[in-house]
Amino acid sequence: MLESPKFIENDCYDGSRIFSWLADMVGLSVDLVNFLVCQISALFLASLFRSWLHPSKVSYEVRHVFALSLGLAFGYFCFGQQAIHIAGLPAICFIVIRTQDPRIVQRSVLLVAMGYLLCVHLMRQIYDYGSYALDITGPLMIITQKVTSLAFSIHDGFVRKDEDMTKAQQYHAIRKMPSALEYFSYVWHFQSLMAGPLVFYKDYIEFVEGCNLLKRPTSNATLDNGRSELVVEPSPTKTVIRKVLGSMVCAFIFMKFVKIYPVKNMKEDDFIDGNTIPYKMWYAMMATTCIRFKYYHAWLLADAICNNSGLGFTGYDKDGNAKWDLISNINVLSFEFASNMRDAINNWNCGTNRWLRTLVYERVPKKYGTLLTFALSAVWHGFYPGYYLTFATGALMVTAGRTARRMLRYRFQSTQFTRMFYDILTCITTRIVMGYTTFPFVMLEFMGSIKLYLRFYLCLHIISLVTIFILPRFIRGEQRARRSNGTEVTADSDRSGQTAVATQPLLAAQNDLKAGQDVAAQDQLQLDKHAKCNDKIPQQHQQQQQQQQQQPNSQPLILQPRPQQQQQHSQKIQPPPLTLNVTSARDAVSVPHDQCEMDQLSSKLKEKIEAETKNIEEFIDKTVTETVSGIVEFKNDLMRDIEFPKLKLAAGQVTSSAANLVDAAAAGLRKRNISHDNNPNNSNSSNAQSDQDDNNSNSNGGGGGGGGGGVFLKKEMDVINAVVQQANVLPAVLSNGHAK
């Protein structure tokens, strides 16, 4: 019947076999043992790289040489003579970068790198078809991402203008050609050679040179005050331990369950013909889930290596916790519990998602973005037919999910129970769709995948086609049903998470319009608000709307439509602002690592920063106000003392404690007066005068200070007035924005 898989030796493996005894002991193949030995060694060497070779201790040339030397050593240890390809592909691309014009360098490098990679993919399929053994294609795929992203960044920095680029493209743009040492260190550094993740060139160079730990001076800082200051570099120990433990757990789950749900059983006729459709669907879902934990293990361990070397630090959050998510390649929980295909894809292989978005999605027309992105991803993986079946089915499922979400989601948002029910239902549905979509990716074969799809009767394919082409004719989607509320852009809400955020001001504006008393006044107010929100509305469009508003006044005999109809009509003729918001939302990419964590992340961070800045300003203003008010109260008390200098208490009411308090206050004022007087003669005269006042006060029984006390209090008033004037300057300085 069905047999469990065994880890067998691969005769085509050309790497070192020095740890064959260890492979026999643990029951793994020697290629997997070599991979684990290299990664564990890199984890400990990364700590030495961060401490002993810190940018403050050695030059960046030393760090470059150390990183690329270790990378080459690991490559030769794992792949033997095949490591020549690790050197060949980047060398050819470096020649292309240095010789080609920046206007075409990105296309030339993409063509050369992808051509070289596809040749190696084809060679592997010829001599080792269907094998999961470790081979050179894995590192070559990572190197292809690095050299192509570098070429596109050079093209952006030398050719394109800032206004023509997204924020991420502006950040990653390179305006200085890399040297040979910088280039090959970026391509071969040991942290990400074996299993990634992708690190963009600018982030890597700043990490090696230590620039990622410098604060950039503010825009209004002078040359003297704008010097860069070191950021307190946190220890990555906790983050590294957490990711290593997660990697070990994922490896255990993979080793435990991959023998229970082996992929090769899905190719057997006994499995296809002897089981029901629900069981085969369950088996496909569990088999693909087990395979994913192998990738979780590799990516979490690679991310821990990068963090242990200091690579990946992005600063601190609002609570003061260090963030190490610059190059994170996987969000396990977010992927496994995603409620739709789009969220699942965004949390899987995040480095590749950033690469595909930078190279394809942001540079092609919108209508071809999804298709071309999936196409490049399939070609990058190789020529196995299962890859193309998976990505073609995935594109269909993403489109169908977007359409279904637009038609159904808003119907479940009325209560908390219905929202929770919708989230649970979509999460389970996404798990089923993920297994149905990705099992050809692990089977690799075309006929085996097609045979199993036919046993499923292509059920999800048919449901997806019906959802895309037939259901919208009978079920009103969110765009049509809520058009009176101004959400006509939700059709692209799945494409850009910022679209829903962009429509909130329009919803609030139109809710305010409902409280108006006159239809014409409402239309005029709506036009004014849209004109303020978007200055790019065509002038001709505004003139047409104004003519429609003036028409009821010029023709009083014509009946006006109902307010609801008038609102719908005014909303139907105002699509340009919404369309422009969609375009700007598509370009709203967080910097510098905006693509793995979702499009809404940048707006949320901006709101939090503004809120914290406002709280700081309010705290400073409150502190200054209390200080000034206290000084003013003290000033008023002194004024009253001057106005009534000879006010005496009734007989018998002057106690010893009161006299002591008066003496203590007088002594404190004398000390302050002496400290503010710079002239020694004046100081002596002041002391003499104070002593004279004390004698007078003692001889009079504490009854009056005489003229000497008034002169002394006047001097104190001058000092306090100067302090008040200086304190009043601080709110004015804060109002100019320097506190920000």
PDB file of C-alpha atoms in Angstrom, residues 184-431:
ATOM      1  CA  PHE A 184      30.682  40.673  -4.365  1.00  0.00           C
ATOM      2  CA  SER A 185      30.326  41.106  -0.618  1.00  0.00           C
ATOM      3  CA  TYR A 186      26.663  41.934  -1.169  1.00  0.00           C
ATOM      4  CA  VAL A 187      26.189  38.866  -3.367  1.00  0.00           C
ATOM      5  CA  TRP A 188      28.195  36.323  -1.330  1.00  0.00           C
ATOM      6  CA  HIS A 189      27.838  37.410   2.304  1.00  0.00           C
ATOM      7  CA  PHE A 190      27.396  34.370   4.529  1.00  0.00           C
ATOM      8  CA  GLN A 191      24.262  35.539   6.357  1.00  0.00           C
ATOM      9  CA  SER A 192      21.857  35.008   3.441  1.00  0.00           C
ATOM     10  CA  LEU A 193      23.694  32.971   0.808  1.00  0.00           C
ATOM     11  CA  MET A 194      22.242  29.574   1.663  1.00  0.00           C
ATOM     12  CA  ALA A 195      18.551  30.312   2.309  1.00  0.00           C
ATOM     13  CA  GLY A 196      18.049  34.050   2.022  1.00  0.00           C
ATOM     14  CA  PRO A 197      16.421  36.310   2.945  1.00  0.00           C
ATOM     15  CA  LEU A 198      16.764  38.990   0.299  1.00  0.00           C
ATOM     16  CA  VAL A 199      18.595  42.102   1.483  1.00  0.00           C
ATOM     17  CA  PHE A 200      18.512  45.161  -0.718  1.00  0.00           C
ATOM     18  CA  TYR A 201      21.880  46.659  -1.611  1.00  0.00           C
ATOM     19  CA  LYS A 202      21.426  49.957   0.207  1.00  0.00           C
ATOM     20  CA  ASP A 203      20.365  48.259   3.441  1.00  0.00           C
ATOM     21  CA  TYR A 204      23.359  45.905   3.306  1.00  0.00           C
ATOM     22  CA  ILE A 205      25.933  48.640   2.638  1.00  0.00           C
ATOM     23  CA  GLU A 206      24.550  50.778   5.473  1.00  0.00           C
ATOM     24  CA  PHE A 207      24.746  47.759   7.770  1.00  0.00           C
ATOM     25  CA  VAL A 208      28.365  46.974   6.881  1.00  0.00           C
ATOM     26  CA  GLU A 209      29.502  50.590   7.203  1.00  0.00           C
ATOM     27  CA  GLY A 210      27.495  51.162  10.397  1.00  0.00           C
ATOM     28  CA  CYS A 211      25.335  53.889   8.885  1.00  0.00           C
ATOM     29  CA  ASN A 212      22.172  52.145  10.034  1.00  0.00           C
ATOM     30  CA  LEU A 213      23.116  53.146  13.592  1.00  0.00           C
ATOM     31  CA  LEU A 214      23.369  56.867  12.825  1.00  0.00           C
ATOM     32  CA  LYS A 215      20.709  59.502  13.293  1.00  0.00           C
ATOM     33  CA  ARG A 216      20.309  61.835  10.369  1.00  0.00           C
ATOM     34  CA  PRO A 217      20.243  65.560  11.315  1.00  0.00           C
ATOM     35  CA  THR A 218      16.966  67.391  11.096  1.00  0.00           C
ATOM     36  CA  SER A 219      16.207  69.707   8.204  1.00  0.00           C
ATOM     37  CA  ASN A 220      16.583  72.882  10.307  1.00  0.00           C
ATOM     38  CA  ALA A 221      19.809  71.781  12.020  1.00  0.00           C
ATOM     39  CA  THR A 222      22.978  73.748  11.456  1.00  0.00           C
ATOM     40  CA  LEU A 223      26.300  72.241  10.432  1.00  0.00           C
ATOM     41  CA  ASP A 224      27.511  72.323  14.015  1.00  0.00           C
ATOM     42  CA  ASN A 225      24.373  70.970  15.639  1.00  0.00           C
ATOM     43  CA  GLY A 226      23.492  68.524  12.838  1.00  0.00           C
ATOM     44  CA  ARG A 227      26.180  65.987  13.505  1.00  0.00           C
ATOM     45  CA  SER A 228      25.072  62.362  13.407  1.00  0.00           C
ATOM     46  CA  GLU A 229      24.722  60.657  16.748  1.00  0.00           C
ATOM     47  CA  LEU A 230      24.953  56.961  17.464  1.00  0.00           C
ATOM     48  CA  VAL A 231      21.736  55.110  18.179  1.00  0.00           C
ATOM     49  CA  VAL A 232      21.868  52.757  21.139  1.00  0.00           C
ATOM     50  CA  GLU A 233      22.333  49.383  19.467  1.00  0.00           C
ATOM     51  CA  PRO A 234      20.240  46.755  21.230  1.00  0.00           C
ATOM     52  CA  SER A 235      21.242  43.174  21.813  1.00  0.00           C
ATOM     53  CA  PRO A 236      19.501  40.738  19.427  1.00  0.00           C
ATOM     54  CA  THR A 237      19.810  37.832  21.867  1.00  0.00           C
ATOM     55  CA  LYS A 238      16.122  37.588  22.754  1.00  0.00           C
ATOM     56  CA  THR A 239      15.019  37.866  19.151  1.00  0.00           C
ATOM     57  CA  VAL A 240      17.588  35.308  18.017  1.00  0.00           C
ATOM     58  CA  ILE A 241      16.595  32.825  20.722  1.00  0.00           C
ATOM     59  CA  ARG A 242      12.923  33.212  19.889  1.00  0.00           C
ATOM     60  CA  LYS A 243      13.508  32.610  16.169  1.00  0.00           C
ATOM     61  CA  VAL A 244      15.861  29.684  16.746  1.00  0.00           C
ATOM     62  CA  LEU A 245      13.332  28.004  19.043  1.00  0.00           C
ATOM     63  CA  GLY A 246      10.610  28.603  16.460  1.00  0.00           C
ATOM     64  CA  SER A 247      12.840  27.092  13.800  1.00  0.00           C
ATOM     65  CA  MET A 248      13.434  23.996  15.935  1.00  0.00           C
ATOM     66  CA  VAL A 249       9.703  23.572  16.556  1.00  0.00           C
ATOM     67  CA  CYS A 250       8.972  23.825  12.834  1.00  0.00           C
ATOM     68  CA  ALA A 251      11.693  21.264  12.075  1.00  0.00           C
ATOM     69  CA  PHE A 252      10.190  18.873  14.631  1.00  0.00           C
ATOM     70  CA  ILE A 253       6.695  19.261  13.165  1.00  0.00           C
ATOM     71  CA  PHE A 254       8.046  18.642   9.673  1.00  0.00           C
ATOM     72  CA  MET A 255       9.954  15.502  10.714  1.00  0.00           C
ATOM     73  CA  LYS A 256       6.973  14.188  12.654  1.00  0.00           C
ATOM     74  CA  PHE A 257       4.157  14.693  10.175  1.00  0.00           C
ATOM     75  CA  VAL A 258       5.884  14.426   6.794  1.00  0.00           C
ATOM     76  CA  LYS A 259       5.951  10.644   7.273  1.00  0.00           C
ATOM     77  CA  ILE A 260       2.230  10.623   8.053  1.00  0.00           C
ATOM     78  CA  TYR A 261       1.248  12.686   5.003  1.00  0.00           C
ATOM     79  CA  PRO A 262       3.910  11.977   2.327  1.00  0.00           C
ATOM     80  CA  VAL A 263       3.517  13.869  -0.921  1.00  0.00           C
ATOM     81  CA  LYS A 264       4.331  10.901  -3.145  1.00  0.00           C
ATOM     82  CA  ASN A 265       1.185   9.084  -1.982  1.00  0.00           C
ATOM     83  CA  MET A 266      -0.902  11.601  -3.929  1.00  0.00           C
ATOM     84  CA  LYS A 267       0.650  10.241  -7.131  1.00  0.00           C
ATOM     85  CA  GLU A 268      -0.496   6.675  -6.469  1.00  0.00           C
ATOM     86  CA  ASP A 269      -3.574   5.278  -8.192  1.00  0.00           C
ATOM     87  CA  ASP A 270      -4.649   3.564  -4.972  1.00  0.00           C
ATOM     88  CA  PHE A 271      -4.882   6.946  -3.272  1.00  0.00           C
ATOM     89  CA  ILE A 272      -6.648   8.671  -6.165  1.00  0.00           C
ATOM     90  CA  ASP A 273      -9.236   5.945  -6.828  1.00  0.00           C
ATOM     91  CA  GLY A 274      -9.687   4.487  -3.357  1.00  0.00           C
ATOM     92  CA  ASN A 275     -10.563   7.583  -1.284  1.00  0.00           C
ATOM     93  CA  THR A 276     -13.405  10.049  -1.140  1.00  0.00           C
ATOM     94  CA  ILE A 277     -13.129  13.654  -2.287  1.00  0.00           C
ATOM     95  CA  PRO A 278     -13.267  15.140   1.254  1.00  0.00           C
ATOM     96  CA  TYR A 279     -10.441  12.856   2.413  1.00  0.00           C
ATOM     97  CA  LYS A 280      -8.300  13.655  -0.629  1.00  0.00           C
ATOM     98  CA  MET A 281      -8.907  17.355  -0.015  1.00  0.00           C
ATOM     99  CA  TRP A 282      -7.925  16.941   3.620  1.00  0.00           C
ATOM    100  CA  TYR A 283      -4.818  14.966   2.650  1.00  0.00           C
ATOM    101  CA  ALA A 284      -3.718  17.585   0.128  1.00  0.00           C
ATOM    102  CA  MET A 285      -4.181  20.332   2.713  1.00  0.00           C
ATOM    103  CA  MET A 286      -2.178  18.448   5.393  1.00  0.00           C
ATOM    104  CA  ALA A 287       0.596  17.353   3.006  1.00  0.00           C
ATOM    105  CA  THR A 288       1.211  20.890   1.760  1.00  0.00           C
ATOM    106  CA  THR A 289       1.094  22.207   5.332  1.00  0.00           C
ATOM    107  CA  CYS A 290       3.805  19.763   6.396  1.00  0.00           C
ATOM    108  CA  ILE A 291       6.010  20.811   3.487  1.00  0.00           C
ATOM    109  CA  ARG A 292       5.586  24.465   4.481  1.00  0.00           C
ATOM    110  CA  PHE A 293       7.103  23.794   7.901  1.00  0.00           C
ATOM    111  CA  LYS A 294      10.354  22.828   6.181  1.00  0.00           C
ATOM    112  CA  TYR A 295      10.473  26.320   4.681  1.00  0.00           C
ATOM    113  CA  TYR A 296       9.507  27.865   8.030  1.00  0.00           C
ATOM    114  CA  HIS A 297      12.478  26.128   9.628  1.00  0.00           C
ATOM    115  CA  ALA A 298      14.970  27.329   7.008  1.00  0.00           C
ATOM    116  CA  TRP A 299      13.686  30.912   6.872  1.00  0.00           C
ATOM    117  CA  LEU A 300      13.451  31.431  10.635  1.00  0.00           C
ATOM    118  CA  LEU A 301      16.977  30.102  11.111  1.00  0.00           C
ATOM    119  CA  ALA A 302      18.321  32.325   8.313  1.00  0.00           C
ATOM    120  CA  ASP A 303      16.562  35.337   9.823  1.00  0.00           C
ATOM    121  CA  ALA A 304      18.122  34.546  13.215  1.00  0.00           C
ATOM    122  CA  ILE A 305      21.583  34.434  11.607  1.00  0.00           C
ATOM    123  CA  CYS A 306      21.086  37.877  10.077  1.00  0.00           C
ATOM    124  CA  ASN A 307      19.796  39.346  13.337  1.00  0.00           C
ATOM    125  CA  ASN A 308      22.642  37.824  15.345  1.00  0.00           C
ATOM    126  CA  SER A 309      25.120  39.626  13.091  1.00  0.00           C
ATOM    127  CA  GLY A 310      23.271  42.926  13.609  1.00  0.00           C
ATOM    128  CA  LEU A 311      21.507  42.891  10.247  1.00  0.00           C
ATOM    129  CA  GLY A 312      17.789  43.617  10.367  1.00  0.00           C
ATOM    130  CA  PHE A 313      17.568  46.239  13.125  1.00  0.00           C
ATOM    131  CA  THR A 314      15.099  48.992  12.211  1.00  0.00           C
ATOM    132  CA  GLY A 315      14.870  51.037  15.414  1.00  0.00           C
ATOM    133  CA  TYR A 316      12.508  51.082  18.356  1.00  0.00           C
ATOM    134  CA  ASP A 317       8.743  51.078  18.588  1.00  0.00           C
ATOM    135  CA  LYS A 318       6.740  53.489  20.748  1.00  0.00           C
ATOM    136  CA  ASP A 319       7.171  51.242  23.799  1.00  0.00           C
ATOM    137  CA  GLY A 320      10.956  51.237  23.463  1.00  0.00           C
ATOM    138  CA  ASN A 321      11.218  47.671  22.187  1.00  0.00           C
ATOM    139  CA  ALA A 322      13.803  46.920  19.489  1.00  0.00           C
ATOM    140  CA  LYS A 323      12.478  45.929  16.071  1.00  0.00           C
ATOM    141  CA  TRP A 324      14.329  43.331  13.984  1.00  0.00           C
ATOM    142  CA  ASP A 325      11.948  43.008  11.040  1.00  0.00           C
ATOM    143  CA  LEU A 326      13.875  44.624   8.187  1.00  0.00           C
ATOM    144  CA  ILE A 327      14.416  41.388   6.270  1.00  0.00           C
ATOM    145  CA  SER A 328      11.990  38.953   7.927  1.00  0.00           C
ATOM    146  CA  ASN A 329      10.977  36.370   5.352  1.00  0.00           C
ATOM    147  CA  ILE A 330       7.965  34.724   6.956  1.00  0.00           C
ATOM    148  CA  ASN A 331       5.131  35.506   9.368  1.00  0.00           C
ATOM    149  CA  VAL A 332       4.033  32.018  10.360  1.00  0.00           C
ATOM    150  CA  LEU A 333       0.895  32.786  12.352  1.00  0.00           C
ATOM    151  CA  SER A 334      -0.261  35.508   9.968  1.00  0.00           C
ATOM    152  CA  PHE A 335       0.059  33.100   7.060  1.00  0.00           C
ATOM    153  CA  GLU A 336      -1.556  30.080   8.692  1.00  0.00           C
ATOM    154  CA  PHE A 337      -4.517  32.089  10.010  1.00  0.00           C
ATOM    155  CA  ALA A 338      -5.012  34.423   7.048  1.00  0.00           C
ATOM    156  CA  SER A 339      -8.633  35.072   6.102  1.00  0.00           C
ATOM    157  CA  ASN A 340      -7.988  35.496   2.364  1.00  0.00           C
ATOM    158  CA  MET A 341      -5.460  34.514  -0.265  1.00  0.00           C
ATOM    159  CA  ARG A 342      -4.012  37.998  -0.568  1.00  0.00           C
ATOM    160  CA  ASP A 343      -3.057  38.213   3.123  1.00  0.00           C
ATOM    161  CA  ALA A 344      -1.602  34.702   2.964  1.00  0.00           C
ATOM    162  CA  ILE A 345       0.578  35.552  -0.030  1.00  0.00           C
ATOM    163  CA  ASN A 346       1.802  38.788   1.587  1.00  0.00           C
ATOM    164  CA  ASN A 347       3.024  36.879   4.648  1.00  0.00           C
ATOM    165  CA  TRP A 348       4.734  34.063   2.710  1.00  0.00           C
ATOM    166  CA  ASN A 349       8.302  34.486   1.439  1.00  0.00           C
ATOM    167  CA  CYS A 350       8.204  38.225   2.107  1.00  0.00           C
ATOM    168  CA  GLY A 351      11.619  38.856   0.569  1.00  0.00           C
ATOM    169  CA  THR A 352      10.496  37.423  -2.756  1.00  0.00           C
ATOM    170  CA  ASN A 353       7.267  39.416  -2.515  1.00  0.00           C
ATOM    171  CA  ARG A 354       9.271  42.617  -2.102  1.00  0.00           C
ATOM    172  CA  TRP A 355      11.457  41.654  -5.038  1.00  0.00           C
ATOM    173  CA  LEU A 356       8.494  40.896  -7.310  1.00  0.00           C
ATOM    174  CA  ARG A 357       6.731  44.078  -6.288  1.00  0.00           C
ATOM    175  CA  THR A 358       9.820  46.202  -6.935  1.00  0.00           C
ATOM    176  CA  LEU A 359      10.634  44.653 -10.312  1.00  0.00           C
ATOM    177  CA  VAL A 360       7.208  43.950 -11.789  1.00  0.00           C
ATOM    178  CA  TYR A 361       4.107  45.002  -9.905  1.00  0.00           C
ATOM    179  CA  GLU A 362       5.026  48.679  -9.507  1.00  0.00           C
ATOM    180  CA  ARG A 363       6.413  49.088 -13.038  1.00  0.00           C
ATOM    181  CA  VAL A 364       3.715  47.574 -15.263  1.00  0.00           C
ATOM    182  CA  PRO A 365       0.124  48.671 -15.951  1.00  0.00           C
ATOM    183  CA  LYS A 366      -2.269  47.830 -13.146  1.00  0.00           C
ATOM    184  CA  LYS A 367      -4.429  45.472 -15.174  1.00  0.00           C
ATOM    185  CA  TYR A 368      -1.417  43.278 -15.968  1.00  0.00           C
ATOM    186  CA  GLY A 369       0.267  43.539 -12.563  1.00  0.00           C
ATOM    187  CA  THR A 370      -1.072  40.353 -10.954  1.00  0.00           C
ATOM    188  CA  LEU A 371      -0.645  38.191 -14.058  1.00  0.00           C
ATOM    189  CA  LEU A 372       2.915  39.291 -14.823  1.00  0.00           C
ATOM    190  CA  THR A 373       3.937  39.001 -11.175  1.00  0.00           C
ATOM    191  CA  PHE A 374       2.769  35.381 -11.008  1.00  0.00           C
ATOM    192  CA  ALA A 375       4.417  34.675 -14.366  1.00  0.00           C
ATOM    193  CA  LEU A 376       7.853  35.927 -13.259  1.00  0.00           C
ATOM    194  CA  SER A 377       7.538  34.024  -9.988  1.00  0.00           C
ATOM    195  CA  ALA A 378       6.813  30.782 -11.854  1.00  0.00           C
ATOM    196  CA  VAL A 379       9.745  31.237 -14.274  1.00  0.00           C
ATOM    197  CA  TRP A 380      12.070  32.118 -11.383  1.00  0.00           C
ATOM    198  CA  HIS A 381      11.221  28.796  -9.684  1.00  0.00           C
ATOM    199  CA  GLY A 382      12.061  26.688 -12.728  1.00  0.00           C
ATOM    200  CA  PHE A 383      10.443  24.566 -15.439  1.00  0.00           C
ATOM    201  CA  TYR A 384       8.515  22.027 -13.416  1.00  0.00           C
ATOM    202  CA  PRO A 385       4.902  22.000 -14.701  1.00  0.00           C
ATOM    203  CA  GLY A 386       3.557  21.933 -11.147  1.00  0.00           C
ATOM    204  CA  TYR A 387       4.871  25.455 -10.559  1.00  0.00           C
ATOM    205  CA  TYR A 388       2.896  26.866 -13.462  1.00  0.00           C
ATOM    206  CA  LEU A 389      -0.273  25.025 -12.452  1.00  0.00           C
ATOM    207  CA  THR A 390       0.048  26.428  -8.932  1.00  0.00           C
ATOM    208  CA  PHE A 391       0.636  30.027 -10.003  1.00  0.00           C
ATOM    209  CA  ALA A 392      -2.085  29.947 -12.657  1.00  0.00           C
ATOM    210  CA  THR A 393      -4.566  28.534 -10.148  1.00  0.00           C
ATOM    211  CA  GLY A 394      -3.355  31.021  -7.555  1.00  0.00           C
ATOM    212  CA  ALA A 395      -3.998  33.989  -9.849  1.00  0.00           C
ATOM    213  CA  LEU A 396      -7.519  32.668 -10.475  1.00  0.00           C
ATOM    214  CA  MET A 397      -8.167  32.154  -6.755  1.00  0.00           C
ATOM    215  CA  VAL A 398      -6.909  35.610  -5.819  1.00  0.00           C
ATOM    216  CA  THR A 399      -9.173  37.253  -8.398  1.00  0.00           C
ATOM    217  CA  ALA A 400     -12.167  35.168  -7.303  1.00  0.00           C
ATOM    218  CA  GLY A 401     -11.475  35.890  -3.639  1.00  0.00           C
ATOM    219  CA  ARG A 402     -11.345  39.624  -4.329  1.00  0.00           C
ATOM    220  CA  THR A 403     -14.688  39.476  -6.145  1.00  0.00           C
ATOM    221  CA  ALA A 404     -16.341  37.344  -3.457  1.00  0.00           C
ATOM    222  CA  ARG A 405     -15.032  39.593  -0.712  1.00  0.00           C
ATOM    223  CA  ARG A 406     -16.514  42.621  -2.447  1.00  0.00           C
ATOM    224  CA  MET A 407     -19.895  40.919  -2.772  1.00  0.00           C
ATOM    225  CA  LEU A 408     -20.194  39.275   0.647  1.00  0.00           C
ATOM    226  CA  ARG A 409     -17.988  40.851   3.277  1.00  0.00           C
ATOM    227  CA  TYR A 410     -20.013  43.991   3.972  1.00  0.00           C
ATOM    228  CA  ARG A 411     -23.103  41.863   4.593  1.00  0.00           C
ATOM    229  CA  PHE A 412     -21.448  40.388   7.710  1.00  0.00           C
ATOM    230  CA  GLN A 413     -20.292  43.634   9.320  1.00  0.00           C
ATOM    231  CA  SER A 414     -23.507  44.536  11.164  1.00  0.00           C
ATOM    232  CA  THR A 415     -22.744  42.797  14.485  1.00  0.00           C
ATOM    233  CA  GLN A 416     -19.718  41.417  16.254  1.00  0.00           C
ATOM    234  CA  PHE A 417     -21.047  37.854  16.018  1.00  0.00           C
ATOM    235  CA  THR A 418     -21.482  38.023  12.247  1.00  0.00           C
ATOM    236  CA  ARG A 419     -18.025  39.550  11.825  1.00  0.00           C
ATOM    237  CA  MET A 420     -16.466  36.760  13.877  1.00  0.00           C
ATOM    238  CA  PHE A 421     -18.434  34.152  11.947  1.00  0.00           C
ATOM    239  CA  TYR A 422     -17.245  35.641   8.665  1.00  0.00           C
ATOM    240  CA  ASP A 423     -13.598  35.663   9.804  1.00  0.00           C
ATOM    241  CA  ILE A 424     -13.702  32.031  10.946  1.00  0.00           C
ATOM    242  CA  LEU A 425     -15.471  30.919   7.776  1.00  0.00           C
ATOM    243  CA  THR A 426     -13.023  32.710   5.486  1.00  0.00           C
ATOM    244  CA  CYS A 427     -10.036  31.385   7.455  1.00  0.00           C
ATOM    245  CA  ILE A 428     -11.188  27.784   6.998  1.00  0.00           C
ATOM    246  CA  THR A 429     -11.998  28.423   3.357  1.00  0.00           C
ATOM    247  CA  THR A 430      -8.532  29.888   2.789  1.00  0.00           C
ATOM    248  CA  ARG A 431      -6.930  26.748   4.267  1.00  0.00           C
TER     249      ARG A 431
END
